[in-house]
Amino acid sequence: MDFLNDFETSDDEDQTRTQKTPIYPPFSTNLHDKFWFRDVSKENQTPTAVNEIDLFRVADYFYTGDFEAAENILKELRENTKNNRTHEVMLIDSLLQCSIGKKDKLSSSEISSCLRLLTDYESLLVDFGDQVQFLRTKALLLAKLPDDTRRENFRNTMALLCQLCGSFENWQLFENGAKYFSDLEMYGLKLKTKKVLHYEIEHSRGFVKEKLQKKLKRIEDETKVIEKKLQQNDVRFQIDLILSSLNSHKDTVNSSESATSSQFRAHDSRSKNKLIPSSDQPAVISDFFHRFPFLSSS
């Protein structure tokens, strides 16, 4: 090993050995006021920081019910920033949620804008999660629109949604479009929602279970009111048919309709969870109404 003594250290190595460790100032947290984003200046900020400020303001406006102000920022972000697909989906969905949240009726121009956004939204879908969120947003929007000619569109949208993911949170959206259903249909939907909710309660624990049980109590009370109304109209035979159709298929757990289905899991990989392509949607919708024939009556 004596040959190692022949090596000489370079100047760089000597400098490295003698170099002192830099001294940094003590760390101090940058604490923000709760609503720091409301008045903060966007000057001399990075593009990322500006977007963050804008999105905080959107959330704030949405929370306080100022949907017009939220829309203005979202439109500006969509027009003036370079968005990837995920960001574009987020902006479109947020714009539609603003329209859904408005208390006043939407104007004809607002309705046209929403329908264009839905078309853009649908063209960006790539996986199961995208499509579930799209269908939920679409259903809520259609339920808000005053035009009764959208009845079929709402029903078909809900059929796709509940075939794709039949969780209680999705089935209960039928209530938002109650104007599109008869009392008999709503009675059947309440019974089906109860069935799904019973399953979710059975597989829940703690405060989640307690919350679901409160929802079940509400739905049971609403079901009794509708049933009493139907009995006055002497439709016992139709009620029996609804009960028979709901009990004829044991699909609460095993089909893709279930939120806990082995085929569709909310947090599974995109390669496993497939959206329903447009070409297959008519068959899927037809299958849904075949399984729940009480919804085909008008």
Coordinates of C-alpha atoms in Angstrom, one line a residue:
M1 CA 0.0 0.0 0.0
D2 CA 3.1 2.3 0.0
F3 CA 2.2 3.4 -3.6
L4 CA -0.6 5.5 -2.1
N5 CA 2.0 7.8 -0.5
D6 CA 3.0 8.9 -4.0
F7 CA -0.4 10.6 -4.6
E8 CA -0.6 14.3 -3.9
T9 CA -3.8 16.1 -2.9
S10 CA -5.1 18.7 -5.3
D11 CA -5.9 22.3 -4.5
D12 CA -9.6 21.5 -4.8
E13 CA -9.4 18.9 -2.1
D14 CA -7.5 21.3 0.2
Q15 CA -10.2 23.9 -0.3
T16 CA -12.9 21.4 0.5
R17 CA -11.3 20.5 3.8
T18 CA -10.8 24.0 4.9
Q19 CA -14.2 25.3 3.7
K20 CA -16.3 26.4 6.5
T21 CA -19.9 25.3 7.0
P22 CA -22.2 28.2 5.9
I23 CA -24.1 29.9 8.7
Y24 CA -27.8 30.3 8.0
P25 CA -30.1 32.6 9.9
P26 CA -32.5 31.0 12.4
F27 CA -35.6 29.5 10.9
S28 CA -38.8 31.6 11.5
T29 CA -42.3 30.6 10.5
N30 CA -44.2 32.8 8.1
L31 CA -47.5 32.9 9.8
H32 CA -50.5 34.1 7.8
D33 CA -53.7 35.7 9.0
K34 CA -56.7 33.4 8.5
F35 CA -57.9 35.5 5.5
W36 CA -54.4 36.6 4.3
F37 CA -55.4 36.0 0.7
R38 CA -58.2 38.5 0.6
D39 CA -56.0 41.6 0.6
V40 CA -52.5 40.3 -0.3
S41 CA -50.9 42.0 -3.4
K42 CA -50.2 39.8 -6.4
E43 CA -47.4 42.0 -7.6
N44 CA -43.9 40.5 -7.6
Q45 CA -45.4 37.1 -7.0
T46 CA -44.5 33.9 -9.0
P47 CA -47.2 32.6 -11.3
T48 CA -47.7 29.6 -9.0
A49 CA -48.2 32.0 -6.0
V50 CA -50.7 34.1 -8.0
N51 CA -52.7 31.0 -8.9
E52 CA -52.7 29.9 -5.3
I53 CA -54.0 33.3 -4.1
D54 CA -56.8 33.2 -6.8
L55 CA -57.9 29.7 -5.8
F56 CA -58.0 30.6 -2.2
R57 CA -60.2 33.6 -3.1
V58 CA -62.5 31.3 -5.2
A59 CA -62.9 29.0 -2.2
D60 CA -63.7 31.9 0.0
Y61 CA -66.2 33.4 -2.3
F62 CA -67.9 30.0 -2.8
Y63 CA -68.1 29.5 1.0
T64 CA -69.7 32.9 1.5
G65 CA -72.1 32.4 -1.4
D66 CA -70.6 35.0 -3.8
F67 CA -70.7 32.7 -6.8
E68 CA -70.5 35.6 -9.3
A69 CA -67.1 36.7 -7.9
A70 CA -65.9 33.1 -7.8
E71 CA -66.9 32.6 -11.4
N72 CA -65.1 35.7 -12.6
I73 CA -61.8 34.4 -11.1
L74 CA -62.3 30.9 -12.5
K75 CA -63.0 32.2 -16.0
E76 CA -59.9 34.4 -15.9
L77 CA -57.8 31.4 -14.7
R78 CA -59.2 29.3 -17.5
E79 CA -58.6 31.9 -20.2
N80 CA -55.2 33.3 -19.1
T81 CA -53.3 30.4 -17.7
K82 CA -51.8 27.3 -19.3
N83 CA -53.7 24.4 -17.8
N84 CA -53.1 20.7 -18.0
R85 CA -56.0 18.3 -18.3
T86 CA -56.4 17.8 -14.5
H87 CA -56.4 21.6 -13.9
E88 CA -58.8 22.2 -16.7
V89 CA -61.2 19.6 -15.2
M90 CA -61.0 21.2 -11.8
L91 CA -61.7 24.7 -13.3
I92 CA -64.7 23.5 -15.3
D93 CA -66.2 21.5 -12.5
S94 CA -65.8 24.5 -10.2
L95 CA -67.5 26.8 -12.7
L96 CA -70.4 24.4 -12.9
Q97 CA -70.6 24.1 -9.1
C98 CA -70.9 27.9 -9.0
S99 CA -73.9 27.7 -11.3
I100 CA -75.4 24.9 -9.2
G101 CA -75.0 26.9 -6.0
K102 CA -76.8 30.0 -7.2
K103 CA -80.2 30.5 -5.5
D104 CA -81.7 32.4 -8.4
K105 CA -82.8 30.7 -11.6
L106 CA -80.2 30.6 -14.3
S107 CA -80.7 32.8 -17.3
S108 CA -80.8 31.4 -20.9
S109 CA -77.2 32.5 -21.5
E110 CA -76.0 30.9 -18.3
I111 CA -77.7 27.7 -19.2
S112 CA -76.1 27.7 -22.7
S113 CA -72.7 28.3 -21.1
C114 CA -73.2 25.5 -18.6
L115 CA -74.2 23.1 -21.4
R116 CA -71.0 24.0 -23.3
L117 CA -68.9 23.5 -20.2
L118 CA -70.5 20.0 -19.8
T119 CA -69.5 19.1 -23.4
D120 CA -65.9 20.3 -22.7
Y121 CA -65.9 18.5 -19.4
E122 CA -67.0 15.2 -21.0
S123 CA -64.3 15.4 -23.6
L124 CA -61.6 15.4 -20.9
L125 CA -62.7 12.3 -19.0
V126 CA -60.1 9.5 -18.9
D127 CA -61.0 7.3 -16.0
F128 CA -63.6 6.1 -13.5
G129 CA -63.1 8.9 -11.0
D130 CA -63.4 11.6 -13.6
Q131 CA -66.7 10.1 -14.9
V132 CA -68.2 9.7 -11.5
Q133 CA -67.5 13.3 -10.7
F134 CA -68.7 14.5 -14.1
L135 CA -72.0 12.5 -13.8
R136 CA -72.6 13.8 -10.2
T137 CA -72.1 17.4 -11.4
K138 CA -74.2 16.9 -14.5
A139 CA -77.1 15.5 -12.5
L140 CA -77.0 18.4 -10.0
L141 CA -77.0 20.9 -12.8
L142 CA -79.9 19.2 -14.7
A143 CA -81.9 19.1 -11.5
K144 CA -81.5 22.8 -11.2
L145 CA -82.5 23.7 -14.8
P146 CA -86.1 24.7 -15.2
D147 CA -86.7 23.0 -18.5
D148 CA -88.8 19.9 -18.0
T149 CA -87.6 18.5 -21.4
R150 CA -84.4 17.6 -19.5
R151 CA -86.3 14.8 -17.7
E152 CA -84.9 12.0 -19.8
N153 CA -81.4 13.5 -19.7
F154 CA -81.4 13.6 -15.9
R155 CA -82.8 10.0 -15.6
N156 CA -80.2 8.7 -18.0
T157 CA -77.4 10.5 -16.2
M158 CA -78.5 9.0 -12.9
A159 CA -78.7 5.6 -14.4
L160 CA -75.1 5.8 -15.6
L161 CA -74.0 7.2 -12.3
C162 CA -75.6 4.5 -10.2
Q163 CA -74.5 1.7 -12.6
L164 CA -70.9 3.1 -12.3
C165 CA -70.9 3.6 -8.6
G166 CA -74.0 2.7 -6.6
S167 CA -73.1 4.3 -3.3
F168 CA -75.7 6.0 -1.1
E169 CA -74.2 9.4 -1.9
N170 CA -75.0 8.8 -5.5
W171 CA -78.5 7.2 -5.1
Q172 CA -79.7 10.1 -2.9
L173 CA -79.1 12.5 -5.8
F174 CA -82.3 11.2 -7.3
E175 CA -84.0 13.4 -4.7
N176 CA -82.6 16.6 -6.4
G177 CA -84.5 15.7 -9.5
A178 CA -87.7 14.7 -7.8
K179 CA -89.7 16.9 -10.2
Y180 CA -88.8 14.4 -12.9
F181 CA -90.4 11.4 -11.1
S182 CA -93.9 10.4 -10.1
D183 CA -94.8 9.6 -6.5
L184 CA -94.7 5.9 -7.3
E185 CA -91.2 6.2 -8.8
M186 CA -90.0 8.2 -5.8
Y187 CA -91.3 5.6 -3.5
G188 CA -89.3 2.9 -5.3
L189 CA -86.2 5.1 -5.3
K190 CA -86.6 5.7 -1.5
L191 CA -86.8 1.9 -0.9
K192 CA -83.7 1.3 -3.0
T193 CA -81.8 4.0 -1.3
K194 CA -82.8 2.5 2.1
K195 CA -81.4 -0.9 0.9
V196 CA -78.1 0.6 -0.1
L197 CA -77.9 2.6 3.1
H198 CA -78.6 -0.5 5.2
Y199 CA -75.6 -2.1 3.6
E200 CA -73.3 0.8 4.2
I201 CA -74.4 1.1 7.8
E202 CA -73.7 -2.6 8.3
H203 CA -70.1 -2.0 7.1
S204 CA -69.5 1.3 9.0
R205 CA -68.3 2.1 12.5
G206 CA -68.3 4.9 14.9
F207 CA -69.4 8.4 14.0
V208 CA -69.8 7.4 10.4
K209 CA -72.3 4.8 11.3
E210 CA -74.2 7.2 13.5
K211 CA -74.4 9.8 10.7
L212 CA -75.7 7.2 8.3
Q213 CA -78.3 6.0 10.8
K214 CA -79.7 9.6 11.1
K215 CA -80.0 9.7 7.3
L216 CA -81.8 6.4 7.3
K217 CA -84.3 7.7 9.9
R218 CA -85.0 10.7 7.6
I219 CA -85.5 8.5 4.5
E220 CA -87.8 6.1 6.4
D221 CA -90.0 9.0 7.5
E222 CA -90.1 10.3 4.0
T223 CA -90.9 6.9 2.6
K224 CA -93.9 6.5 5.1
V225 CA -95.3 9.9 3.9
I226 CA -95.1 8.8 0.2
E227 CA -96.6 5.4 1.0
K228 CA -99.5 6.9 2.9
K229 CA -100.2 9.2 -0.1
L230 CA -100.0 6.2 -2.5
Q231 CA -102.4 4.1 -0.4
Q232 CA -105.0 6.9 -0.7
N233 CA -104.8 6.5 -4.5
D234 CA -105.2 2.7 -4.3
V235 CA -102.0 1.6 -5.9
R236 CA -101.3 -1.3 -3.6
F237 CA -100.6 -3.5 -6.7
Q238 CA -97.9 -1.2 -8.0
I239 CA -96.3 -1.0 -4.6
D240 CA -96.1 -4.8 -4.5
L241 CA -94.5 -4.9 -7.9
I242 CA -91.9 -2.4 -6.7
L243 CA -91.1 -4.5 -3.6
S244 CA -90.9 -7.6 -5.8
S245 CA -88.5 -6.0 -8.3
L246 CA -86.2 -4.7 -5.5
N247 CA -86.1 -8.1 -3.8
S248 CA -85.6 -10.1 -7.0
H249 CA -82.0 -9.3 -7.5
K250 CA -79.3 -9.6 -4.8
D251 CA -77.0 -7.0 -6.3
T252 CA -76.3 -4.7 -3.3
V253 CA -72.8 -6.2 -2.9
N254 CA -71.7 -8.0 -5.9
S255 CA -72.5 -5.8 -8.9
S256 CA -70.7 -2.7 -10.2
E257 CA -73.6 -0.8 -8.7
S258 CA -72.1 -1.2 -5.3
A259 CA -69.7 1.4 -4.0
T260 CA -67.6 -1.4 -2.5
S261 CA -67.5 -3.5 -5.7
S262 CA -64.4 -5.4 -6.4
Q263 CA -64.6 -4.1 -10.0
F264 CA -64.7 -0.4 -9.1
R265 CA -62.8 1.0 -6.2
A266 CA -62.5 4.7 -5.7
H267 CA -58.7 4.7 -5.0
D268 CA -57.7 1.9 -7.3
S269 CA -55.4 2.5 -10.2
R270 CA -56.6 4.1 -13.5
S271 CA -55.6 1.1 -15.4
K272 CA -58.2 -1.0 -13.6
N273 CA -61.0 1.4 -13.3
K274 CA -62.6 2.0 -16.7
L275 CA -65.1 4.6 -17.5
I276 CA -68.2 3.8 -19.6
P277 CA -67.5 4.8 -23.2
S278 CA -70.2 6.6 -25.1
S279 CA -70.8 3.6 -27.4
D280 CA -71.7 1.4 -24.4
Q281 CA -73.9 4.0 -22.5
P282 CA -77.2 3.2 -24.2
A283 CA -76.9 -0.5 -23.3
V284 CA -75.9 0.4 -19.7
I285 CA -78.9 2.8 -19.3
S286 CA -81.2 0.2 -20.8
D287 CA -79.9 -2.5 -18.3
F288 CA -80.5 -0.1 -15.4
F289 CA -84.1 0.5 -16.3
H290 CA -84.6 -3.2 -16.9
R291 CA -83.4 -3.9 -13.4
F292 CA -85.6 -1.2 -11.9
P293 CA -88.8 -1.4 -14.0
F294 CA -90.8 0.9 -11.7
L295 CA -88.7 3.8 -13.1
S296 CA -89.9 3.1 -16.7
S297 CA -93.5 4.1 -15.7
S298 CA -94.6 7.7 -16.3

